[in-house]
Amino acid sequence: MQILQEQISVHAVRTHINSPMQPMLNIAVRAARSAGDLILRSSDNVGRLQIDQKGKNDFASEVDRMAEREIINIIKTAYPEHSILAEESGVHKGNDFIWVIDPLDGTTNFLHGFPQYSVSIALKHKGRIEVGVVYDPLRDELFTAKRGGGAMLNNRRLRVTAQNSMKGALIGTGFPFKTQQHLDAYLGMFRAVTIDAAGIRRAGSAALDLAYLAAGRLDGFWEIGLMEWDMAAGILLVKEAGGVITDFSFNDKYLESGNLIAASPKMHQLLYQLIEPHVTDNLK
Ligand code: IPD
Ligand code: CA
Ligand code: CA
C-alpha cells in the first residue's frame, strides 16, 4: 500500500514537471518566492510604511508596489512579449499570454501584523488559466497548479476534501467590506451556512482561502465581489484538486462577476443550496 502511494506520488510529481507550461510555472514560482521574501523582510517595518487608501477599506502600501515591481521584473525578463494584469499597476499590453498578479493578497492583515497573507500569480492564455501559484511566505507554503497537471503543496499532490455533509463542515468566506450594497444578501447566506456548518472562517486572503480549499483544509468557500487577481491562481488550484467552481447562477462567469462558490462536487451542491435563496438579481 505504501509503495503504491509512493508510486502515485512520484507519478504526480512527474506529470507536474513534464509539460510545456513548466518553464512558465518555474518563473511564476521564482517571482512569487522573491516577492514573498521582500514582503517578509518588510513585515517588521509596517509602522513606518507609506500607505495609500485606494477606496473604502482598500489599502496599498509601498510593500504591495515593491512586490509587484519585483514580480513584473522577473516575468518581463523571461517573457518580454507577454501581457500583464497587475493589481497596483494595471494592464501592461503584450501578446495573448496574460499574467494576472496580486503581489500581496491580504494587505489589511499584513498592515496589522495578522499572519495570513500571500502572493498570487496566474498565467492565462486565450481566456484559460494555465498556471497558478499562491505562496504563503510566513509558512513557506507554495501552492502550484498547471491545467491538466494537478495541484501541489510543496511536493505533495492536493485533493479537495471527501466531506459529504454540511454537518461537521468548515467553510471559508470573505466579508463584503468594500461596498455594502450586497451586505443584506450576504448576511442571509452567512446565516444559512452558520446554522448548518460546523464553522465559518474569514481569514483575509482569498487566494490563500482557495489554496486551503484545494488542500482540504476547508470544505467549501464563497465570496462576493472578488477581483480577477484575487482568485485566478486559486481557481486553478481548486479545479486541479478536483473541486468545482461556479458563480451564483451556477454558471462559469465568476471571473467576470467576482462572485463565486467553490468546493468538492458534493459540497458545492450543498453550499449552493444554502446560498441560492439569498442571491439577488444584481448578484446573478
Ligand atoms: C483582499 C483579500 C480578501 C478579500 C478582498 C480582497 P487585497 O485582497 O483577498 O480576502 O475579501 O475582497 O480585496 O486587497 O488584500 O489584495
Ligand atoms: Ca487581493
Ligand atoms: Ca493585493
PDB file of C-alpha atoms and ligand atoms in Angstrom:
ATOM      1  CA  MET A   1       0.000   0.000   0.000  1.00  0.00           C
ATOM      2  CA  GLN A   2       2.753   2.406   0.997  1.00  0.00           C
ATOM      3  CA  ILE A   3       4.784   1.503  -2.140  1.00  0.00           C
ATOM      4  CA  LEU A   4       1.699   2.143  -4.280  1.00  0.00           C
ATOM      5  CA  GLN A   5       1.146   5.505  -2.634  1.00  0.00           C
ATOM      6  CA  GLU A   6       4.799   6.429  -3.192  1.00  0.00           C
ATOM      7  CA  GLN A   7       4.499   5.443  -6.871  1.00  0.00           C
ATOM      8  CA  ILE A   8       1.347   7.555  -7.259  1.00  0.00           C
ATOM      9  CA  SER A   9       3.109  10.443  -5.608  1.00  0.00           C
ATOM     10  CA  VAL A  10       6.219  10.098  -7.852  1.00  0.00           C
ATOM     11  CA  HIS A  11       3.892   9.910 -10.866  1.00  0.00           C
ATOM     12  CA  ALA A  12       2.057  13.037  -9.688  1.00  0.00           C
ATOM     13  CA  VAL A  13       5.313  14.968  -9.327  1.00  0.00           C
ATOM     14  CA  ARG A  14       6.497  13.781 -12.783  1.00  0.00           C
ATOM     15  CA  THR A  15       3.225  14.745 -14.541  1.00  0.00           C
ATOM     16  CA  HIS A  16       3.508  18.054 -12.830  1.00  0.00           C
ATOM     17  CA  ILE A  17       7.068  18.596 -14.096  1.00  0.00           C
ATOM     18  CA  ASN A  18       6.762  17.324 -17.714  1.00  0.00           C
ATOM     19  CA  SER A  19       4.580  19.820 -19.532  1.00  0.00           C
ATOM     20  CA  PRO A  20       5.034  22.730 -21.943  1.00  0.00           C
ATOM     21  CA  MET A  21       3.844  25.099 -19.213  1.00  0.00           C
ATOM     22  CA  GLN A  22       6.578  24.017 -16.780  1.00  0.00           C
ATOM     23  CA  PRO A  23       9.034  26.845 -17.681  1.00  0.00           C
ATOM     24  CA  MET A  24       6.278  29.387 -17.078  1.00  0.00           C
ATOM     25  CA  LEU A  25       5.340  27.761 -13.795  1.00  0.00           C
ATOM     26  CA  ASN A  26       9.033  27.931 -12.794  1.00  0.00           C
ATOM     27  CA  ILE A  27       9.062  31.665 -13.488  1.00  0.00           C
ATOM     28  CA  ALA A  28       5.826  32.154 -11.530  1.00  0.00           C
ATOM     29  CA  VAL A  29       7.368  30.285  -8.587  1.00  0.00           C
ATOM     30  CA  ARG A  30      10.582  32.307  -8.746  1.00  0.00           C
ATOM     31  CA  ALA A  31       8.601  35.565  -8.844  1.00  0.00           C
ATOM     32  CA  ALA A  32       6.257  34.523  -6.012  1.00  0.00           C
ATOM     33  CA  ARG A  33       9.144  33.447  -3.756  1.00  0.00           C
ATOM     34  CA  SER A  34      11.098  36.586  -4.447  1.00  0.00           C
ATOM     35  CA  ALA A  35       8.084  38.829  -3.710  1.00  0.00           C
ATOM     36  CA  GLY A  36       7.336  36.736  -0.607  1.00  0.00           C
ATOM     37  CA  ASP A  37      10.899  37.277   0.710  1.00  0.00           C
ATOM     38  CA  LEU A  38      10.561  41.001   0.145  1.00  0.00           C
ATOM     39  CA  ILE A  39       7.208  41.079   1.984  1.00  0.00           C
ATOM     40  CA  LEU A  40       8.663  39.138   4.920  1.00  0.00           C
ATOM     41  CA  ARG A  41      11.686  41.442   5.174  1.00  0.00           C
ATOM     42  CA  SER A  42       9.312  44.431   5.291  1.00  0.00           C
ATOM     43  CA  SER A  43       6.966  42.936   7.870  1.00  0.00           C
ATOM     44  CA  ASP A  44       8.972  44.348  10.807  1.00  0.00           C
ATOM     45  CA  ASN A  45       8.617  47.888   9.473  1.00  0.00           C
ATOM     46  CA  VAL A  46       4.864  48.115   8.890  1.00  0.00           C
ATOM     47  CA  GLY A  47       4.560  51.066  11.266  1.00  0.00           C
ATOM     48  CA  ARG A  48       6.854  53.141   9.039  1.00  0.00           C
ATOM     49  CA  LEU A  49       5.320  52.253   5.674  1.00  0.00           C
ATOM     50  CA  GLN A  50       3.637  54.749   3.412  1.00  0.00           C
ATOM     51  CA  ILE A  51       0.033  53.580   2.989  1.00  0.00           C
ATOM     52  CA  ASP A  52      -2.424  54.841   0.369  1.00  0.00           C
ATOM     53  CA  GLN A  53      -6.163  54.420   0.518  1.00  0.00           C
ATOM     54  CA  LYS A  54      -7.423  53.343  -2.933  1.00  0.00           C
ATOM     55  CA  GLY A  55     -11.084  53.213  -1.936  1.00  0.00           C
ATOM     56  CA  LYS A  56     -13.261  52.487   1.089  1.00  0.00           C
ATOM     57  CA  ASN A  57     -11.404  49.895   3.213  1.00  0.00           C
ATOM     58  CA  ASP A  58      -8.968  49.332   0.338  1.00  0.00           C
ATOM     59  CA  PHE A  59      -5.300  49.989   1.055  1.00  0.00           C
ATOM     60  CA  ALA A  60      -1.966  49.623  -0.728  1.00  0.00           C
ATOM     61  CA  SER A  61       1.432  50.081   0.863  1.00  0.00           C
ATOM     62  CA  GLU A  62       4.920  50.569  -0.562  1.00  0.00           C
ATOM     63  CA  VAL A  63       5.350  46.845   0.005  1.00  0.00           C
ATOM     64  CA  ASP A  64       2.456  45.969  -2.338  1.00  0.00           C
ATOM     65  CA  ARG A  65       4.053  48.133  -5.033  1.00  0.00           C
ATOM     66  CA  MET A  66       7.627  46.897  -4.452  1.00  0.00           C
ATOM     67  CA  ALA A  67       6.495  43.270  -4.517  1.00  0.00           C
ATOM     68  CA  GLU A  68       4.569  43.886  -7.725  1.00  0.00           C
ATOM     69  CA  ARG A  69       7.588  45.528  -9.398  1.00  0.00           C
ATOM     70  CA  GLU A  70       9.741  42.554  -8.388  1.00  0.00           C
ATOM     71  CA  ILE A  71       7.254  40.067  -9.879  1.00  0.00           C
ATOM     72  CA  ILE A  72       6.849  42.036 -13.113  1.00  0.00           C
ATOM     73  CA  ASN A  73      10.650  42.359 -13.497  1.00  0.00           C
ATOM     74  CA  ILE A  74      11.132  38.615 -13.218  1.00  0.00           C
ATOM     75  CA  ILE A  75       8.297  37.860 -15.645  1.00  0.00           C
ATOM     76  CA  LYS A  76       9.310  40.537 -18.165  1.00  0.00           C
ATOM     77  CA  THR A  77      12.936  39.364 -18.128  1.00  0.00           C
ATOM     78  CA  ALA A  78      11.838  35.842 -19.045  1.00  0.00           C
ATOM     79  CA  TYR A  79       8.870  36.746 -21.269  1.00  0.00           C
ATOM     80  CA  PRO A  80       9.175  40.344 -22.515  1.00  0.00           C
ATOM     81  CA  GLU A  81       6.379  39.889 -25.050  1.00  0.00           C
ATOM     82  CA  HIS A  82       3.729  38.690 -22.554  1.00  0.00           C
ATOM     83  CA  SER A  83       0.870  40.859 -21.211  1.00  0.00           C
ATOM     84  CA  ILE A  84       0.316  41.654 -17.557  1.00  0.00           C
ATOM     85  CA  LEU A  85      -2.722  42.476 -15.450  1.00  0.00           C
ATOM     86  CA  ALA A  86      -1.470  43.529 -12.026  1.00  0.00           C
ATOM     87  CA  GLU A  87      -3.468  44.922  -9.117  1.00  0.00           C
ATOM     88  CA  GLU A  88      -1.359  48.010  -8.426  1.00  0.00           C
ATOM     89  CA  SER A  89      -0.127  48.999 -11.911  1.00  0.00           C
ATOM     90  CA  GLY A  90      -2.952  47.732 -14.114  1.00  0.00           C
ATOM     91  CA  VAL A  91      -2.575  46.464 -17.673  1.00  0.00           C
ATOM     92  CA  HIS A  92       0.779  46.147 -19.486  1.00  0.00           C
ATOM     93  CA  LYS A  93      -0.221  45.246 -23.029  1.00  0.00           C
ATOM     94  CA  GLY A  94       1.620  42.480 -24.898  1.00  0.00           C
ATOM     95  CA  ASN A  95       0.618  39.207 -26.610  1.00  0.00           C
ATOM     96  CA  ASP A  96      -2.180  36.799 -25.652  1.00  0.00           C
ATOM     97  CA  PHE A  97      -0.358  35.333 -22.638  1.00  0.00           C
ATOM     98  CA  ILE A  98      -1.618  37.348 -19.646  1.00  0.00           C
ATOM     99  CA  TRP A  99      -0.022  37.175 -16.204  1.00  0.00           C
ATOM    100  CA  VAL A 100      -2.588  38.014 -13.510  1.00  0.00           C
ATOM    101  CA  ILE A 101      -0.826  39.273 -10.393  1.00  0.00           C
ATOM    102  CA  ASP A 102      -1.830  40.077  -6.830  1.00  0.00           C
ATOM    103  CA  PRO A 103       1.524  40.950  -5.232  1.00  0.00           C
ATOM    104  CA  LEU A 104       0.144  40.878  -1.688  1.00  0.00           C
ATOM    105  CA  ASP A 105      -3.262  39.322  -1.065  1.00  0.00           C
ATOM    106  CA  GLY A 106      -4.353  40.180   2.458  1.00  0.00           C
ATOM    107  CA  THR A 107      -2.915  43.695   2.723  1.00  0.00           C
ATOM    108  CA  THR A 108      -5.114  44.603   5.699  1.00  0.00           C
ATOM    109  CA  ASN A 109      -3.814  41.542   7.565  1.00  0.00           C
ATOM    110  CA  PHE A 110      -0.219  42.423   6.625  1.00  0.00           C
ATOM    111  CA  LEU A 111      -0.606  46.017   7.834  1.00  0.00           C
ATOM    112  CA  HIS A 112      -1.883  44.748  11.197  1.00  0.00           C
ATOM    113  CA  GLY A 113       0.757  42.069  11.643  1.00  0.00           C
ATOM    114  CA  PHE A 114      -2.011  39.459  11.362  1.00  0.00           C
ATOM    115  CA  PRO A 115      -0.149  36.450   9.951  1.00  0.00           C
ATOM    116  CA  GLN A 116      -2.278  35.471   6.956  1.00  0.00           C
ATOM    117  CA  TYR A 117      -1.372  36.817   3.518  1.00  0.00           C
ATOM    118  CA  SER A 118       0.005  35.563   0.233  1.00  0.00           C
ATOM    119  CA  VAL A 119       1.386  36.287  -3.217  1.00  0.00           C
ATOM    120  CA  SER A 120      -0.837  35.176  -6.101  1.00  0.00           C
ATOM    121  CA  ILE A 121       0.302  34.768  -9.717  1.00  0.00           C
ATOM    122  CA  ALA A 122      -1.632  33.147 -12.570  1.00  0.00           C
ATOM    123  CA  LEU A 123      -0.990  32.835 -16.276  1.00  0.00           C
ATOM    124  CA  LYS A 124      -3.935  32.976 -18.685  1.00  0.00           C
ATOM    125  CA  HIS A 125      -3.784  32.057 -22.351  1.00  0.00           C
ATOM    126  CA  LYS A 126      -6.731  32.651 -24.671  1.00  0.00           C
ATOM    127  CA  GLY A 127      -9.055  33.002 -21.691  1.00  0.00           C
ATOM    128  CA  ARG A 128      -7.918  29.794 -19.946  1.00  0.00           C
ATOM    129  CA  ILE A 129      -5.931  29.758 -16.708  1.00  0.00           C
ATOM    130  CA  GLU A 130      -2.860  27.625 -17.454  1.00  0.00           C
ATOM    131  CA  VAL A 131      -0.666  28.144 -14.390  1.00  0.00           C
ATOM    132  CA  GLY A 132      -1.415  29.215 -10.822  1.00  0.00           C
ATOM    133  CA  VAL A 133       0.860  29.889  -7.862  1.00  0.00           C
ATOM    134  CA  VAL A 134      -0.133  31.015  -4.373  1.00  0.00           C
ATOM    135  CA  TYR A 135       2.743  31.492  -1.951  1.00  0.00           C
ATOM    136  CA  ASP A 136       2.450  31.955   1.820  1.00  0.00           C
ATOM    137  CA  PRO A 137       5.819  33.438   2.831  1.00  0.00           C
ATOM    138  CA  LEU A 138       5.181  33.113   6.580  1.00  0.00           C
ATOM    139  CA  ARG A 139       4.781  29.341   6.462  1.00  0.00           C
ATOM    140  CA  ASP A 140       6.886  28.834   3.336  1.00  0.00           C
ATOM    141  CA  GLU A 141       3.944  27.036   1.732  1.00  0.00           C
ATOM    142  CA  LEU A 142       3.999  27.022  -2.046  1.00  0.00           C
ATOM    143  CA  PHE A 143       0.762  26.021  -3.799  1.00  0.00           C
ATOM    144  CA  THR A 144       1.163  25.376  -7.529  1.00  0.00           C
ATOM    145  CA  ALA A 145      -1.075  24.154 -10.338  1.00  0.00           C
ATOM    146  CA  LYS A 146      -0.875  23.568 -14.059  1.00  0.00           C
ATOM    147  CA  ARG A 147      -4.003  22.985 -16.128  1.00  0.00           C
ATOM    148  CA  GLY A 148      -4.340  19.205 -16.522  1.00  0.00           C
ATOM    149  CA  GLY A 149      -1.291  18.621 -14.326  1.00  0.00           C
ATOM    150  CA  GLY A 150      -2.774  18.610 -10.831  1.00  0.00           C
ATOM    151  CA  ALA A 151      -2.261  20.857  -7.843  1.00  0.00           C
ATOM    152  CA  MET A 152       0.593  20.605  -5.364  1.00  0.00           C
ATOM    153  CA  LEU A 153       1.548  21.981  -1.964  1.00  0.00           C
ATOM    154  CA  ASN A 154       5.342  21.979  -1.961  1.00  0.00           C
ATOM    155  CA  ASN A 155       5.863  18.402  -3.249  1.00  0.00           C
ATOM    156  CA  ARG A 156       2.559  16.902  -2.163  1.00  0.00           C
ATOM    157  CA  ARG A 157      -0.369  16.347  -4.507  1.00  0.00           C
ATOM    158  CA  LEU A 158      -3.564  18.110  -3.411  1.00  0.00           C
ATOM    159  CA  ARG A 159      -7.128  16.887  -3.304  1.00  0.00           C
ATOM    160  CA  VAL A 160     -10.294  18.629  -2.066  1.00  0.00           C
ATOM    161  CA  THR A 161     -11.929  17.026   0.988  1.00  0.00           C
ATOM    162  CA  ALA A 162     -14.123  13.934   0.930  1.00  0.00           C
ATOM    163  CA  GLN A 163     -16.568  15.673   3.305  1.00  0.00           C
ATOM    164  CA  ASN A 164     -20.109  14.999   2.089  1.00  0.00           C
ATOM    165  CA  SER A 165     -22.373  16.829   4.507  1.00  0.00           C
ATOM    166  CA  MET A 166     -22.683  20.328   5.968  1.00  0.00           C
ATOM    167  CA  LYS A 167     -22.683  18.710   9.386  1.00  0.00           C
ATOM    168  CA  GLY A 168     -19.075  18.980  10.509  1.00  0.00           C
ATOM    169  CA  ALA A 169     -18.005  21.117   7.524  1.00  0.00           C
ATOM    170  CA  LEU A 170     -15.590  24.051   7.801  1.00  0.00           C
ATOM    171  CA  ILE A 171     -16.469  26.751   5.274  1.00  0.00           C
ATOM    172  CA  GLY A 172     -14.347  29.748   4.251  1.00  0.00           C
ATOM    173  CA  THR A 173     -15.672  33.108   3.150  1.00  0.00           C
ATOM    174  CA  GLY A 174     -14.839  36.796   2.733  1.00  0.00           C
ATOM    175  CA  PHE A 175     -16.946  39.691   4.009  1.00  0.00           C
ATOM    176  CA  PRO A 176     -18.192  42.309   1.526  1.00  0.00           C
ATOM    177  CA  PHE A 177     -16.382  45.122   3.364  1.00  0.00           C
ATOM    178  CA  LYS A 178     -15.503  47.372   0.423  1.00  0.00           C
ATOM    179  CA  THR A 179     -19.050  48.035  -0.751  1.00  0.00           C
ATOM    180  CA  GLN A 180     -22.034  47.358   1.431  1.00  0.00           C
ATOM    181  CA  GLN A 181     -24.647  47.086  -1.346  1.00  0.00           C
ATOM    182  CA  HIS A 182     -24.736  43.288  -1.023  1.00  0.00           C
ATOM    183  CA  LEU A 183     -24.477  43.155   2.752  1.00  0.00           C
ATOM    184  CA  ASP A 184     -28.078  42.057   3.372  1.00  0.00           C
ATOM    185  CA  ALA A 185     -27.858  39.307   0.747  1.00  0.00           C
ATOM    186  CA  TYR A 186     -24.506  38.233   2.193  1.00  0.00           C
ATOM    187  CA  LEU A 187     -25.848  38.139   5.768  1.00  0.00           C
ATOM    188  CA  GLY A 188     -28.689  35.888   4.601  1.00  0.00           C
ATOM    189  CA  MET A 189     -26.127  33.491   3.105  1.00  0.00           C
ATOM    190  CA  PHE A 190     -23.978  33.750   6.221  1.00  0.00           C
ATOM    191  CA  ARG A 191     -26.914  32.919   8.477  1.00  0.00           C
ATOM    192  CA  ALA A 192     -27.881  29.861   6.417  1.00  0.00           C
ATOM    193  CA  VAL A 193     -24.311  28.499   6.381  1.00  0.00           C
ATOM    194  CA  THR A 194     -23.782  29.286  10.095  1.00  0.00           C
ATOM    195  CA  ILE A 195     -26.836  27.212  11.023  1.00  0.00           C
ATOM    196  CA  ASP A 196     -25.749  24.110   9.060  1.00  0.00           C
ATOM    197  CA  ALA A 197     -21.927  24.077   9.055  1.00  0.00           C
ATOM    198  CA  ALA A 198     -19.525  23.329  11.906  1.00  0.00           C
ATOM    199  CA  GLY A 199     -17.755  26.638  11.420  1.00  0.00           C
ATOM    200  CA  ILE A 200     -17.038  29.564   9.120  1.00  0.00           C
ATOM    201  CA  ARG A 201     -13.611  31.180   8.713  1.00  0.00           C
ATOM    202  CA  ARG A 202     -12.833  34.639   7.344  1.00  0.00           C
ATOM    203  CA  ALA A 203      -9.046  34.518   7.196  1.00  0.00           C
ATOM    204  CA  GLY A 204      -8.465  37.587   4.958  1.00  0.00           C
ATOM    205  CA  SER A 205      -6.639  36.358   1.850  1.00  0.00           C
ATOM    206  CA  ALA A 206      -8.969  34.993  -0.816  1.00  0.00           C
ATOM    207  CA  ALA A 207      -6.058  33.473  -2.751  1.00  0.00           C
ATOM    208  CA  LEU A 208      -4.969  31.543   0.318  1.00  0.00           C
ATOM    209  CA  ASP A 209      -8.574  30.575   1.125  1.00  0.00           C
ATOM    210  CA  LEU A 210      -8.851  28.919  -2.291  1.00  0.00           C
ATOM    211  CA  ALA A 211      -5.458  27.247  -1.829  1.00  0.00           C
ATOM    212  CA  TYR A 212      -6.660  25.901   1.548  1.00  0.00           C
ATOM    213  CA  LEU A 213      -9.800  24.579  -0.129  1.00  0.00           C
ATOM    214  CA  ALA A 214      -7.622  22.774  -2.696  1.00  0.00           C
ATOM    215  CA  ALA A 215      -5.548  21.374   0.168  1.00  0.00           C
ATOM    216  CA  GLY A 216      -8.609  20.015   2.007  1.00  0.00           C
ATOM    217  CA  ARG A 217      -8.244  22.456   4.906  1.00  0.00           C
ATOM    218  CA  LEU A 218     -11.639  23.976   4.078  1.00  0.00           C
ATOM    219  CA  ASP A 219     -14.703  22.096   2.827  1.00  0.00           C
ATOM    220  CA  GLY A 220     -16.133  24.990   0.838  1.00  0.00           C
ATOM    221  CA  PHE A 221     -15.703  28.684   0.114  1.00  0.00           C
ATOM    222  CA  TRP A 222     -17.837  31.563  -1.131  1.00  0.00           C
ATOM    223  CA  GLU A 223     -17.301  35.263  -1.611  1.00  0.00           C
ATOM    224  CA  ILE A 224     -18.935  38.266  -3.288  1.00  0.00           C
ATOM    225  CA  GLY A 225     -17.048  40.871  -5.321  1.00  0.00           C
ATOM    226  CA  LEU A 226     -13.564  39.442  -5.839  1.00  0.00           C
ATOM    227  CA  MET A 227     -11.205  40.793  -8.474  1.00  0.00           C
ATOM    228  CA  GLU A 228      -9.535  38.604 -11.062  1.00  0.00           C
ATOM    229  CA  TRP A 229      -6.137  38.858  -9.361  1.00  0.00           C
ATOM    230  CA  ASP A 230      -7.609  37.684  -6.006  1.00  0.00           C
ATOM    231  CA  MET A 231      -8.883  34.434  -7.470  1.00  0.00           C
ATOM    232  CA  ALA A 232      -7.237  33.425 -10.784  1.00  0.00           C
ATOM    233  CA  ALA A 233      -4.429  31.293  -9.294  1.00  0.00           C
ATOM    234  CA  GLY A 234      -6.670  29.872  -6.554  1.00  0.00           C
ATOM    235  CA  ILE A 235      -9.331  28.867  -9.066  1.00  0.00           C
ATOM    236  CA  LEU A 236      -6.868  26.668 -10.965  1.00  0.00           C
ATOM    237  CA  LEU A 237      -5.645  25.147  -7.681  1.00  0.00           C
ATOM    238  CA  VAL A 238      -9.206  24.206  -6.704  1.00  0.00           C
ATOM    239  CA  LYS A 239     -10.089  22.771 -10.119  1.00  0.00           C
ATOM    240  CA  GLU A 240      -6.859  20.777 -10.335  1.00  0.00           C
ATOM    241  CA  ALA A 241      -7.529  19.409  -6.852  1.00  0.00           C
ATOM    242  CA  GLY A 242     -10.906  18.049  -8.035  1.00  0.00           C
ATOM    243  CA  GLY A 243     -13.092  20.964  -6.945  1.00  0.00           C
ATOM    244  CA  VAL A 244     -15.973  22.711  -8.691  1.00  0.00           C
ATOM    245  CA  ILE A 245     -16.430  26.480  -9.019  1.00  0.00           C
ATOM    246  CA  THR A 246     -19.490  28.398 -10.174  1.00  0.00           C
ATOM    247  CA  ASP A 247     -20.889  31.884  -9.939  1.00  0.00           C
ATOM    248  CA  PHE A 248     -24.203  32.469  -8.134  1.00  0.00           C
ATOM    249  CA  SER A 249     -26.186  31.447 -11.247  1.00  0.00           C
ATOM    250  CA  PHE A 250     -24.468  28.054 -11.410  1.00  0.00           C
ATOM    251  CA  ASN A 251     -22.504  29.268 -14.465  1.00  0.00           C
ATOM    252  CA  ASP A 252     -18.809  29.782 -15.070  1.00  0.00           C
ATOM    253  CA  LYS A 253     -18.818  33.611 -15.231  1.00  0.00           C
ATOM    254  CA  TYR A 254     -17.113  34.031 -11.837  1.00  0.00           C
ATOM    255  CA  LEU A 255     -14.039  35.773 -13.268  1.00  0.00           C
ATOM    256  CA  GLU A 256     -16.357  38.425 -14.709  1.00  0.00           C
ATOM    257  CA  SER A 257     -18.746  38.808 -11.746  1.00  0.00           C
ATOM    258  CA  GLY A 258     -16.238  38.202  -8.936  1.00  0.00           C
ATOM    259  CA  ASN A 259     -18.888  36.128  -7.128  1.00  0.00           C
ATOM    260  CA  LEU A 260     -18.018  32.507  -6.541  1.00  0.00           C
ATOM    261  CA  ILE A 261     -18.905  29.306  -4.767  1.00  0.00           C
ATOM    262  CA  ALA A 262     -16.160  26.671  -4.664  1.00  0.00           C
ATOM    263  CA  ALA A 263     -15.975  23.183  -3.135  1.00  0.00           C
ATOM    264  CA  SER A 264     -15.800  19.480  -3.949  1.00  0.00           C
ATOM    265  CA  PRO A 265     -18.677  18.469  -6.266  1.00  0.00           C
ATOM    266  CA  LYS A 266     -20.813  17.198  -3.364  1.00  0.00           C
ATOM    267  CA  MET A 267     -20.092  20.108  -1.026  1.00  0.00           C
ATOM    268  CA  HIS A 268     -20.617  22.593  -3.854  1.00  0.00           C
ATOM    269  CA  GLN A 269     -24.136  21.252  -4.332  1.00  0.00           C
ATOM    270  CA  LEU A 270     -24.869  21.613  -0.605  1.00  0.00           C
ATOM    271  CA  LEU A 271     -23.312  25.072  -0.312  1.00  0.00           C
ATOM    272  CA  TYR A 272     -25.110  26.270  -3.443  1.00  0.00           C
ATOM    273  CA  GLN A 273     -28.469  25.170  -1.990  1.00  0.00           C
ATOM    274  CA  LEU A 274     -27.857  27.286   1.126  1.00  0.00           C
ATOM    275  CA  ILE A 275     -26.648  30.370  -0.769  1.00  0.00           C
ATOM    276  CA  GLU A 276     -29.002  30.410  -3.767  1.00  0.00           C
ATOM    277  CA  PRO A 277     -32.185  31.575  -1.921  1.00  0.00           C
ATOM    278  CA  HIS A 278     -30.330  34.791  -0.922  1.00  0.00           C
ATOM    279  CA  VAL A 279     -28.941  35.663  -4.351  1.00  0.00           C
ATOM    280  CA  THR A 280     -30.427  38.955  -5.549  1.00  0.00           C
ATOM    281  CA  ASP A 281     -30.797  39.840  -9.252  1.00  0.00           C
ATOM    282  CA  ASN A 282     -27.677  42.013  -9.308  1.00  0.00           C
ATOM    283  CA  LEU A 283     -25.559  39.154  -7.926  1.00  0.00           C
ATOM    284  CA  LYS A 284     -26.519  36.826 -10.789  1.00  0.00           C
TER     285      LYS A 284
HETATM  286  C1  IPD B   1      -8.447  41.126  -0.488  1.00  0.00           C
HETATM  287  C2  IPD B   1      -8.408  39.735   0.097  1.00  0.00           C
HETATM  288  C3  IPD B   1      -9.659  39.496   0.912  1.00  0.00           C
HETATM  289  C4  IPD B   1     -10.921  39.678   0.102  1.00  0.00           C
HETATM  290  C5  IPD B   1     -10.917  41.062  -0.549  1.00  0.00           C
HETATM  291  C6  IPD B   1      -9.642  41.284  -1.348  1.00  0.00           C
HETATM  292  P1  IPD B   1      -6.173  42.520  -1.009  1.00  0.00           P
HETATM  293  O1  IPD B   1      -7.298  41.356  -1.298  1.00  0.00           O
HETATM  294  O2  IPD B   1      -8.345  38.770  -0.889  1.00  0.00           O
HETATM  295  O3  IPD B   1      -9.699  38.182   1.423  1.00  0.00           O
HETATM  296  O4  IPD B   1     -12.029  39.551   0.935  1.00  0.00           O
HETATM  297  O5  IPD B   1     -12.051  41.196  -1.380  1.00  0.00           O
HETATM  298  O6  IPD B   1      -9.659  42.580  -1.890  1.00  0.00           O
HETATM  299  O7  IPD B   1      -6.892  43.826  -1.169  1.00  0.00           O
HETATM  300  O8  IPD B   1      -5.659  42.281   0.352  1.00  0.00           O
HETATM  301  O9  IPD B   1      -5.197  42.244  -2.088  1.00  0.00           O
HETATM  302 CA    CA B   2      -6.288  40.655  -3.344  1.00  0.00          CA
HETATM  303 CA    CA B   3      -3.375  42.912  -3.128  1.00  0.00          CA
END
